[in-house]
mmCIF file of C-alpha atoms in Angstrom:
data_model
loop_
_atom_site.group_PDB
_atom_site.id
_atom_site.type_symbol
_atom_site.label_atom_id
_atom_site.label_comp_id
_atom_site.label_asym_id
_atom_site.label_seq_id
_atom_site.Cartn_x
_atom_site.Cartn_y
_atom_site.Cartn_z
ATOM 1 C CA UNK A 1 -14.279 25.309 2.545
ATOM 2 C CA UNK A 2 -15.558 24.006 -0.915
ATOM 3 C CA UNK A 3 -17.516 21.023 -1.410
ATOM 4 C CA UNK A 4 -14.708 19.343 -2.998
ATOM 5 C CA UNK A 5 -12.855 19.865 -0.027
ATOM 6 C CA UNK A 6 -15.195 19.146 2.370
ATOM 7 C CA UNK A 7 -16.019 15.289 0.850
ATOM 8 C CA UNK A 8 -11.788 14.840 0.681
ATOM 9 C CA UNK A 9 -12.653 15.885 4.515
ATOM 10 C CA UNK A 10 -15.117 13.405 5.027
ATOM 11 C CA UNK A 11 -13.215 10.838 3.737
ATOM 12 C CA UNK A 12 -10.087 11.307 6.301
ATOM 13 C CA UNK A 13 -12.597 10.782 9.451
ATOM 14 C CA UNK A 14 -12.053 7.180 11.190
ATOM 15 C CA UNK A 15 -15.888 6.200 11.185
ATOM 16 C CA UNK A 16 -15.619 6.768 7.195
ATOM 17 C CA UNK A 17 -12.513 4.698 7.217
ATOM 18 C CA UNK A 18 -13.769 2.005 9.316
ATOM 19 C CA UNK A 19 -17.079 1.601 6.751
ATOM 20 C CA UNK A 20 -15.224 1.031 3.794
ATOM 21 C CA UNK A 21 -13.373 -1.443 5.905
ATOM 22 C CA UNK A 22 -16.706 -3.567 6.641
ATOM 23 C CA UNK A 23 -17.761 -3.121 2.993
ATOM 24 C CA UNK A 24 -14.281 -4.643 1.796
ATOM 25 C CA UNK A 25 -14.628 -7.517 4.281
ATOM 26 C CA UNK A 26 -18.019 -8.217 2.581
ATOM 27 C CA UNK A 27 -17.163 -7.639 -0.906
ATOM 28 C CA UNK A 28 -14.591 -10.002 -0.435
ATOM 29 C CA UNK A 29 -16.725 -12.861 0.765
ATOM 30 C CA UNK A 30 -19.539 -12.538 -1.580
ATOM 31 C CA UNK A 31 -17.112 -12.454 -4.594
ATOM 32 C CA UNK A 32 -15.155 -15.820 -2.831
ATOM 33 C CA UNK A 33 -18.626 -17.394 -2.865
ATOM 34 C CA UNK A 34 -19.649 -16.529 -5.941
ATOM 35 C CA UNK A 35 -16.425 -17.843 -7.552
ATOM 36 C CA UNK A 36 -16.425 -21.179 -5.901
ATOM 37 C CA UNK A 37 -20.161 -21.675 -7.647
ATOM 38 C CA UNK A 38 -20.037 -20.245 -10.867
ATOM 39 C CA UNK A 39 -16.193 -19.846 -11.338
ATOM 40 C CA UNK A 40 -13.847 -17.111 -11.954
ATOM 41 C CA UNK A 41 -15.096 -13.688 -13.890
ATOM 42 C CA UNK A 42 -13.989 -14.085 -17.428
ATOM 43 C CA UNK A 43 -12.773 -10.457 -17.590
ATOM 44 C CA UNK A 44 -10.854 -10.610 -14.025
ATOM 45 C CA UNK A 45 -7.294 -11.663 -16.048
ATOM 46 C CA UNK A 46 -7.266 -8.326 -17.944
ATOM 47 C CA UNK A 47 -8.922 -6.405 -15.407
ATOM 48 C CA UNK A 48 -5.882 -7.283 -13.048
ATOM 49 C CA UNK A 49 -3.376 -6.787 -15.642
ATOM 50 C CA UNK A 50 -5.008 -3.004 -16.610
ATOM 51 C CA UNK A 51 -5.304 -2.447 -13.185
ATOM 52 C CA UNK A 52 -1.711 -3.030 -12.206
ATOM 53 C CA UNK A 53 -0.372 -0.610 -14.945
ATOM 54 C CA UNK A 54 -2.861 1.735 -14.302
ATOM 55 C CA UNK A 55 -1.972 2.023 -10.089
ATOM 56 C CA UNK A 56 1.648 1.979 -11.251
ATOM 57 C CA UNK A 57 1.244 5.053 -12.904
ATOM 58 C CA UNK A 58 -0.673 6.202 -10.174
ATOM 59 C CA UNK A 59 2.119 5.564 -7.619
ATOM 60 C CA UNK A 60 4.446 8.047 -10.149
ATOM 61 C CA UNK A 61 2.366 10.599 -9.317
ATOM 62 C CA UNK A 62 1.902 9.807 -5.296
ATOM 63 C CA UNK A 63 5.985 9.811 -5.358
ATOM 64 C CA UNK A 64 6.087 12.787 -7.610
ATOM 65 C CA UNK A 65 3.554 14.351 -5.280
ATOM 66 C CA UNK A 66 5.189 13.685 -1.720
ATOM 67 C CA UNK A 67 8.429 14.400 -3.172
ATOM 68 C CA UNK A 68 7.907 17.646 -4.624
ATOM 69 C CA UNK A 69 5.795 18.957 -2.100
ATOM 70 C CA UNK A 70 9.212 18.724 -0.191
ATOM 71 C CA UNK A 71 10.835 20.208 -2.227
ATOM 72 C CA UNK A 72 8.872 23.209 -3.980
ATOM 73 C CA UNK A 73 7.170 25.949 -2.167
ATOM 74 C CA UNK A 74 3.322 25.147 -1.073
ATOM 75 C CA UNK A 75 0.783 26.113 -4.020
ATOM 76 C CA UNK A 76 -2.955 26.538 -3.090
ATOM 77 C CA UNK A 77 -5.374 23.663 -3.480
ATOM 78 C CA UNK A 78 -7.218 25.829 -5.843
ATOM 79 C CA UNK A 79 -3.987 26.447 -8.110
ATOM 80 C CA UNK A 80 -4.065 25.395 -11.604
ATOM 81 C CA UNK A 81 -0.858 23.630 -10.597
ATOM 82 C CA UNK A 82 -2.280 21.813 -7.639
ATOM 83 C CA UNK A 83 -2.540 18.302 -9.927
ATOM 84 C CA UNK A 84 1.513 18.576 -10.470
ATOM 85 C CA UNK A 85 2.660 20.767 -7.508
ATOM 86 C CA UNK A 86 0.358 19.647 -4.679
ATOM 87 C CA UNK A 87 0.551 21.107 -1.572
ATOM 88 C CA UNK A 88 1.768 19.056 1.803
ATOM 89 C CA UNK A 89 -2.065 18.298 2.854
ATOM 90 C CA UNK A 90 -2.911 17.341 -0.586
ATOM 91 C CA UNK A 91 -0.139 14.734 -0.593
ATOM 92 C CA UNK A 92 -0.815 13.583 2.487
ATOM 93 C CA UNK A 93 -4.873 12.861 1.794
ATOM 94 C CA UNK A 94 -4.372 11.090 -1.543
ATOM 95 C CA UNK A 95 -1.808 9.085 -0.243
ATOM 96 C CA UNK A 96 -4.238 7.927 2.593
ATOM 97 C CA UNK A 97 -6.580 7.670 0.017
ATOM 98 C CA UNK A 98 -4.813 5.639 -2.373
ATOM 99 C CA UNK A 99 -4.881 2.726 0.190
ATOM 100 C CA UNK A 100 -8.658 2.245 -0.071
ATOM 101 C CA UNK A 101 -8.129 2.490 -3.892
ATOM 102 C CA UNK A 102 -5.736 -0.575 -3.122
ATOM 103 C CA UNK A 103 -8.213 -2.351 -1.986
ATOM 104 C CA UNK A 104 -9.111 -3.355 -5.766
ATOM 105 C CA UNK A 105 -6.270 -5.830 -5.639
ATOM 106 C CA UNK A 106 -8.035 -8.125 -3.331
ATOM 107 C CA UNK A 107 -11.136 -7.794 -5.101
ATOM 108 C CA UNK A 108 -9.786 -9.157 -8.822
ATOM 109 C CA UNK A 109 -7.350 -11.489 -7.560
ATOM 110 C CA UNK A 110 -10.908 -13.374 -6.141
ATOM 111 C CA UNK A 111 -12.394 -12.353 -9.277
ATOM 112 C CA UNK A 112 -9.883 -14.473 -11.041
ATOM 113 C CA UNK A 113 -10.311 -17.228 -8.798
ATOM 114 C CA UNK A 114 -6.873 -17.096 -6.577
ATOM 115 C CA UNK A 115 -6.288 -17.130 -3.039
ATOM 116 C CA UNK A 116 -5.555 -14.043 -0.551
ATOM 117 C CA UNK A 117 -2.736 -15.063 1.800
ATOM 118 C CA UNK A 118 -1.958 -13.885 5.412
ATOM 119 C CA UNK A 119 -0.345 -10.583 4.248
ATOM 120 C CA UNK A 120 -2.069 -10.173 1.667
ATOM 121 C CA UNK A 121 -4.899 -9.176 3.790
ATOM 122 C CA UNK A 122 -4.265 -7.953 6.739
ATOM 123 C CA UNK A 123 -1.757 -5.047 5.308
ATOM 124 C CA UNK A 124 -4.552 -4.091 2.774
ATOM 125 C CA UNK A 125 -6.855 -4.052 5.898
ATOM 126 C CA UNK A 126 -4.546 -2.127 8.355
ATOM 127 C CA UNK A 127 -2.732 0.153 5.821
ATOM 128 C CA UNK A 128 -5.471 2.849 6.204
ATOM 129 C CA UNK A 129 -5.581 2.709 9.889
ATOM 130 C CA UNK A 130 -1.673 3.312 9.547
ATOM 131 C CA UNK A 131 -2.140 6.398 7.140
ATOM 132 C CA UNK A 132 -5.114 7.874 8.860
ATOM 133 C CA UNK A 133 -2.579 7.592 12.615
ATOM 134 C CA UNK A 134 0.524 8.624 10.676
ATOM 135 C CA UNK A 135 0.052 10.290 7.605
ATOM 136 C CA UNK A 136 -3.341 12.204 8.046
ATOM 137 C CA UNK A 137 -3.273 12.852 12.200
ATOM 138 C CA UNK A 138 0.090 13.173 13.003
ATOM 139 C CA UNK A 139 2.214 13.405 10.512
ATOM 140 C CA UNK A 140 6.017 14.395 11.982
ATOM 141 C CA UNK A 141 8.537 12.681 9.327
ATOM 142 C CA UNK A 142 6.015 10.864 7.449
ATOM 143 C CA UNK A 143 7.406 11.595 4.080
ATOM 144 C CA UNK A 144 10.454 9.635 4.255
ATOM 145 C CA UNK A 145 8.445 6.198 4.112
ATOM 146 C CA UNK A 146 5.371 7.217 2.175
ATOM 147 C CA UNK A 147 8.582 8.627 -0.862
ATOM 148 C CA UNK A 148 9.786 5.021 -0.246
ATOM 149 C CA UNK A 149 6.387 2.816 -0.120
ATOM 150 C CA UNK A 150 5.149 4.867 -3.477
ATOM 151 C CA UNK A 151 8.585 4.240 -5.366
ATOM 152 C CA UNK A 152 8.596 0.446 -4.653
ATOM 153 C CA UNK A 153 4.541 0.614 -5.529
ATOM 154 C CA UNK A 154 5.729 2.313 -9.162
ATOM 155 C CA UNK A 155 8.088 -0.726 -9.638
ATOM 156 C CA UNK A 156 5.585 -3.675 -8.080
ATOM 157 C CA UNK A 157 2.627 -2.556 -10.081
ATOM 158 C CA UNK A 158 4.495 -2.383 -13.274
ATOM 159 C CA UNK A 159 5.900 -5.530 -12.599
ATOM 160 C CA UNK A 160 2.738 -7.493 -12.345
ATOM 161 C CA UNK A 161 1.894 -4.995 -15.234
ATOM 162 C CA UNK A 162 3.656 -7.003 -17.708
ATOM 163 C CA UNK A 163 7.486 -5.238 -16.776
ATOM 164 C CA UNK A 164 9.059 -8.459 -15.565
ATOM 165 C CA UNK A 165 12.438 -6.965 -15.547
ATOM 166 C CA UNK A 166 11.630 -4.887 -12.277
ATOM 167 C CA UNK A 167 11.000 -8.225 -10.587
ATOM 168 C CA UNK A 168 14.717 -9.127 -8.865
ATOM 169 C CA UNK A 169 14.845 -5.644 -7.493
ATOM 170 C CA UNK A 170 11.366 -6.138 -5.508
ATOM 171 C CA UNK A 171 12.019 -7.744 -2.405
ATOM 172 C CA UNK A 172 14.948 -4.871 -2.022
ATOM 173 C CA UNK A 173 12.597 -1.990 -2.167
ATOM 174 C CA UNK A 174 9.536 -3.721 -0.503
ATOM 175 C CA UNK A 175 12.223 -4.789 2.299
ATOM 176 C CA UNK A 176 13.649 -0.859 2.248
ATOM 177 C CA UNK A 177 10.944 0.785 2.865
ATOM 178 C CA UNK A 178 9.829 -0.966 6.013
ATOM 179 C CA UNK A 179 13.315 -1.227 7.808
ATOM 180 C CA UNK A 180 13.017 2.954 7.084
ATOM 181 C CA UNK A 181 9.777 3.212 8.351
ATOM 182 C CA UNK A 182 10.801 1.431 11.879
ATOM 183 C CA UNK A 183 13.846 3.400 12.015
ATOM 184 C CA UNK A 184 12.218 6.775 11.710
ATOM 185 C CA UNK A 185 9.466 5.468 14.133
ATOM 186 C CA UNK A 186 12.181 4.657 16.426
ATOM 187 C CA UNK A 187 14.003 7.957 15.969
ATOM 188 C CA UNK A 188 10.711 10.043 16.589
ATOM 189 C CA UNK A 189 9.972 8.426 19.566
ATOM 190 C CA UNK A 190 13.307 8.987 20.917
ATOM 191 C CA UNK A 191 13.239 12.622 20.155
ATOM 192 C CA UNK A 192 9.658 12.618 21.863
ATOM 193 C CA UNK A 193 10.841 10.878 24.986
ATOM 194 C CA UNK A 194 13.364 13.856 25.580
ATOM 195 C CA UNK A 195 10.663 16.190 24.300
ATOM 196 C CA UNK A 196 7.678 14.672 26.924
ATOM 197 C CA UNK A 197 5.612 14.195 23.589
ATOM 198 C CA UNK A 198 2.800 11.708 22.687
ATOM 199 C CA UNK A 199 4.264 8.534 21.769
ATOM 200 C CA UNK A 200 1.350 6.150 20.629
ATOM 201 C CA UNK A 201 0.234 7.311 17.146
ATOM 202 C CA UNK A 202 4.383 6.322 16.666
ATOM 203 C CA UNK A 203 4.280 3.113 18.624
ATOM 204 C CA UNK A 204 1.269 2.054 16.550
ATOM 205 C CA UNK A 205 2.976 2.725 13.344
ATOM 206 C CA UNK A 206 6.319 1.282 14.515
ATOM 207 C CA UNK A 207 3.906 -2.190 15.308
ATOM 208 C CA UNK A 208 2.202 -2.230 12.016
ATOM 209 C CA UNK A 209 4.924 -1.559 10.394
ATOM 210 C CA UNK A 210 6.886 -4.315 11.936
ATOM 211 C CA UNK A 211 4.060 -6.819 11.385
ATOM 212 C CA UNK A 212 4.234 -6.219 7.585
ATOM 213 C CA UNK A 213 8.147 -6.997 7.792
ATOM 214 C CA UNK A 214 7.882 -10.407 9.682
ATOM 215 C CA UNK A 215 4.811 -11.247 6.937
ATOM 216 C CA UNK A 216 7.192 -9.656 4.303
ATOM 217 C CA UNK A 217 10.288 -12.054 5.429
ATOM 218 C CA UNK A 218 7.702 -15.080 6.082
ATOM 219 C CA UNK A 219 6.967 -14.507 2.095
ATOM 220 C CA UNK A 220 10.459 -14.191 0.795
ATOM 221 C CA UNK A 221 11.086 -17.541 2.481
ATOM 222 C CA UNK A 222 8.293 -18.752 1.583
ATOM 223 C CA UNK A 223 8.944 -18.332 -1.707
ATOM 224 C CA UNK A 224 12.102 -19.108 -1.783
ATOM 225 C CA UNK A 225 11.756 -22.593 -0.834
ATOM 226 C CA UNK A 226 8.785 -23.238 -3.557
ATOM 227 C CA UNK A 227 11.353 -22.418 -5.670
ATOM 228 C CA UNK A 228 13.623 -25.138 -3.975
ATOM 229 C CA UNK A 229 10.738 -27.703 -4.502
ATOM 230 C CA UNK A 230 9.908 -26.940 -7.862
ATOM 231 C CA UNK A 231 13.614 -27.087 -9.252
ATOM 232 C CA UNK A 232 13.396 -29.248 -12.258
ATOM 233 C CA UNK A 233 9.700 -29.733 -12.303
ATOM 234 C CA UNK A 234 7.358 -29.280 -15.274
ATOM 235 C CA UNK A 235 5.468 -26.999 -13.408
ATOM 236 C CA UNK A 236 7.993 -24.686 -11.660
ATOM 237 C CA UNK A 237 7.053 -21.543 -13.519
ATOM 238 C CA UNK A 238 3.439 -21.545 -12.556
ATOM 239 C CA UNK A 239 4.390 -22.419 -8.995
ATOM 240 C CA UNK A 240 7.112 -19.388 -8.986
ATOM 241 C CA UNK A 241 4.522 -17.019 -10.568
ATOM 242 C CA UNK A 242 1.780 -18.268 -7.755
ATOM 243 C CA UNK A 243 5.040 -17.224 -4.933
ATOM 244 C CA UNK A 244 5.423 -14.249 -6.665
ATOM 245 C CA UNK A 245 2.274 -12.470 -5.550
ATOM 246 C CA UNK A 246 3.233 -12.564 -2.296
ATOM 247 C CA UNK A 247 5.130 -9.348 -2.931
ATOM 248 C CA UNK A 248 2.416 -8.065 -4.096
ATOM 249 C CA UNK A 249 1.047 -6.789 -0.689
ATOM 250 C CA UNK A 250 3.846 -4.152 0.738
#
């Protein structure tokens, strides 16, 4: 095993997962109080903006990855190819990986002064758990949501990216990809009840998974009815754009 692959290793073991955890939690606090007395980063605004077209790009690639690893016979991690044709594992670890990177949302939105809501936080908090259960330990059917999650990622990123024509479609995809994920859990754990398999890594994803939808739907409404209130008021677009991060956490 290389070096290379033996920090990628490292990185997929809960204790490793559960630091970065306490470090975001922390992070997250000090930047809070630093904000409240000395004000929002001046940079934060474009930071956020370059950050959201960057991870959109990077969620191509994740989808690109996952799909085609379905798709095209398994390369070796040490092909030249490995970057474009990646093999099953490979998908699988920088998809798990790719929800610490996510953590950087949380960061720059209290950079720029705004205000993490319920969902917000806990899915960027619980997301790894679910990849390291799902996508890194046991990993029957996991493609079908992770093809999903990483599609509606290309289109939310790019959205708060500056593509505001993405935006109606949104709460579609975000929706999608959960209802999937709780029907595959479902499925599995029906085939595993015949079977005499282990059902828990399954139940936990099907409950995280369902947590994210009631916060998703508690969101939509939410928003919809600030856009009820706001109707005719000076100040509906800010208060719409302010709603509209709420999608921002599936």
């Amino acid at each position: 095993m290389s070096s290379s692959d033996s920090y990628l290793y490292a990185l997929t073991k809960l204790p490793v997962i559960l630091g970065p955890t306490a470090v975001f939690v922390t992070t997250a606090l000090v930047l809070r109080y630093r904000v409240r007395t000395q004000g929002p980063f001046p940079i934060a605004a474009g930071l956020i903006k370059f950050n959201n077209s960057f991870y959109s790009v990077v969620s191509l690639w994740l989808f690109y990855a996952i799909l085609s690893s379905r798709m095209t016979a398994s390369y070796s991690v040490d092909s030249a190819f490995w970057m474009l044709l990646p093999t099953d594992a490979v998908g699988r670890i920088a998809f798990h990986l790719s929800k610490f990177y996510e953590y950087c949302d949380i960061f720059l939105v209290l950079a720029n002064g705004g205000q993490i809501g319920l969902h917000f936080a806990f899915h960027h908090l619980t997301t790894p758990v679910l990849t390291y259960v799902r996508v890194l330990q046991h990993y029957d059917g996991w493609e079908l949501f992770a093809i999903l999650n990483t599609l509606h990622h290309v289109l939310m990123y790019a959205y708060f990216g500056g593509m505001s024509a993405f935006r109606p479609i949104l709460r579609w995809t975000g929706a999608l990809q959960l209802v999937v994920g709780i029907l595959v859990e479902i499925r599995i754990m029906s085939i595993k009840l015949t079977d005499g398999d282990t059902l828990w890594p399954n139940m936990i994803s099907c409950l995280l998974l369902t947590c994210y939808m009631v916060l998703f739907v508690r969101d939509i409404k939410m928003e919809d009815e600030a856009k009820k209130e706001t109707k005719g008021n000076t100040s509906k677009e800010d208060s719409v754009n302010g709603s509209a991060d709420r999608l921002k956490a599936d």
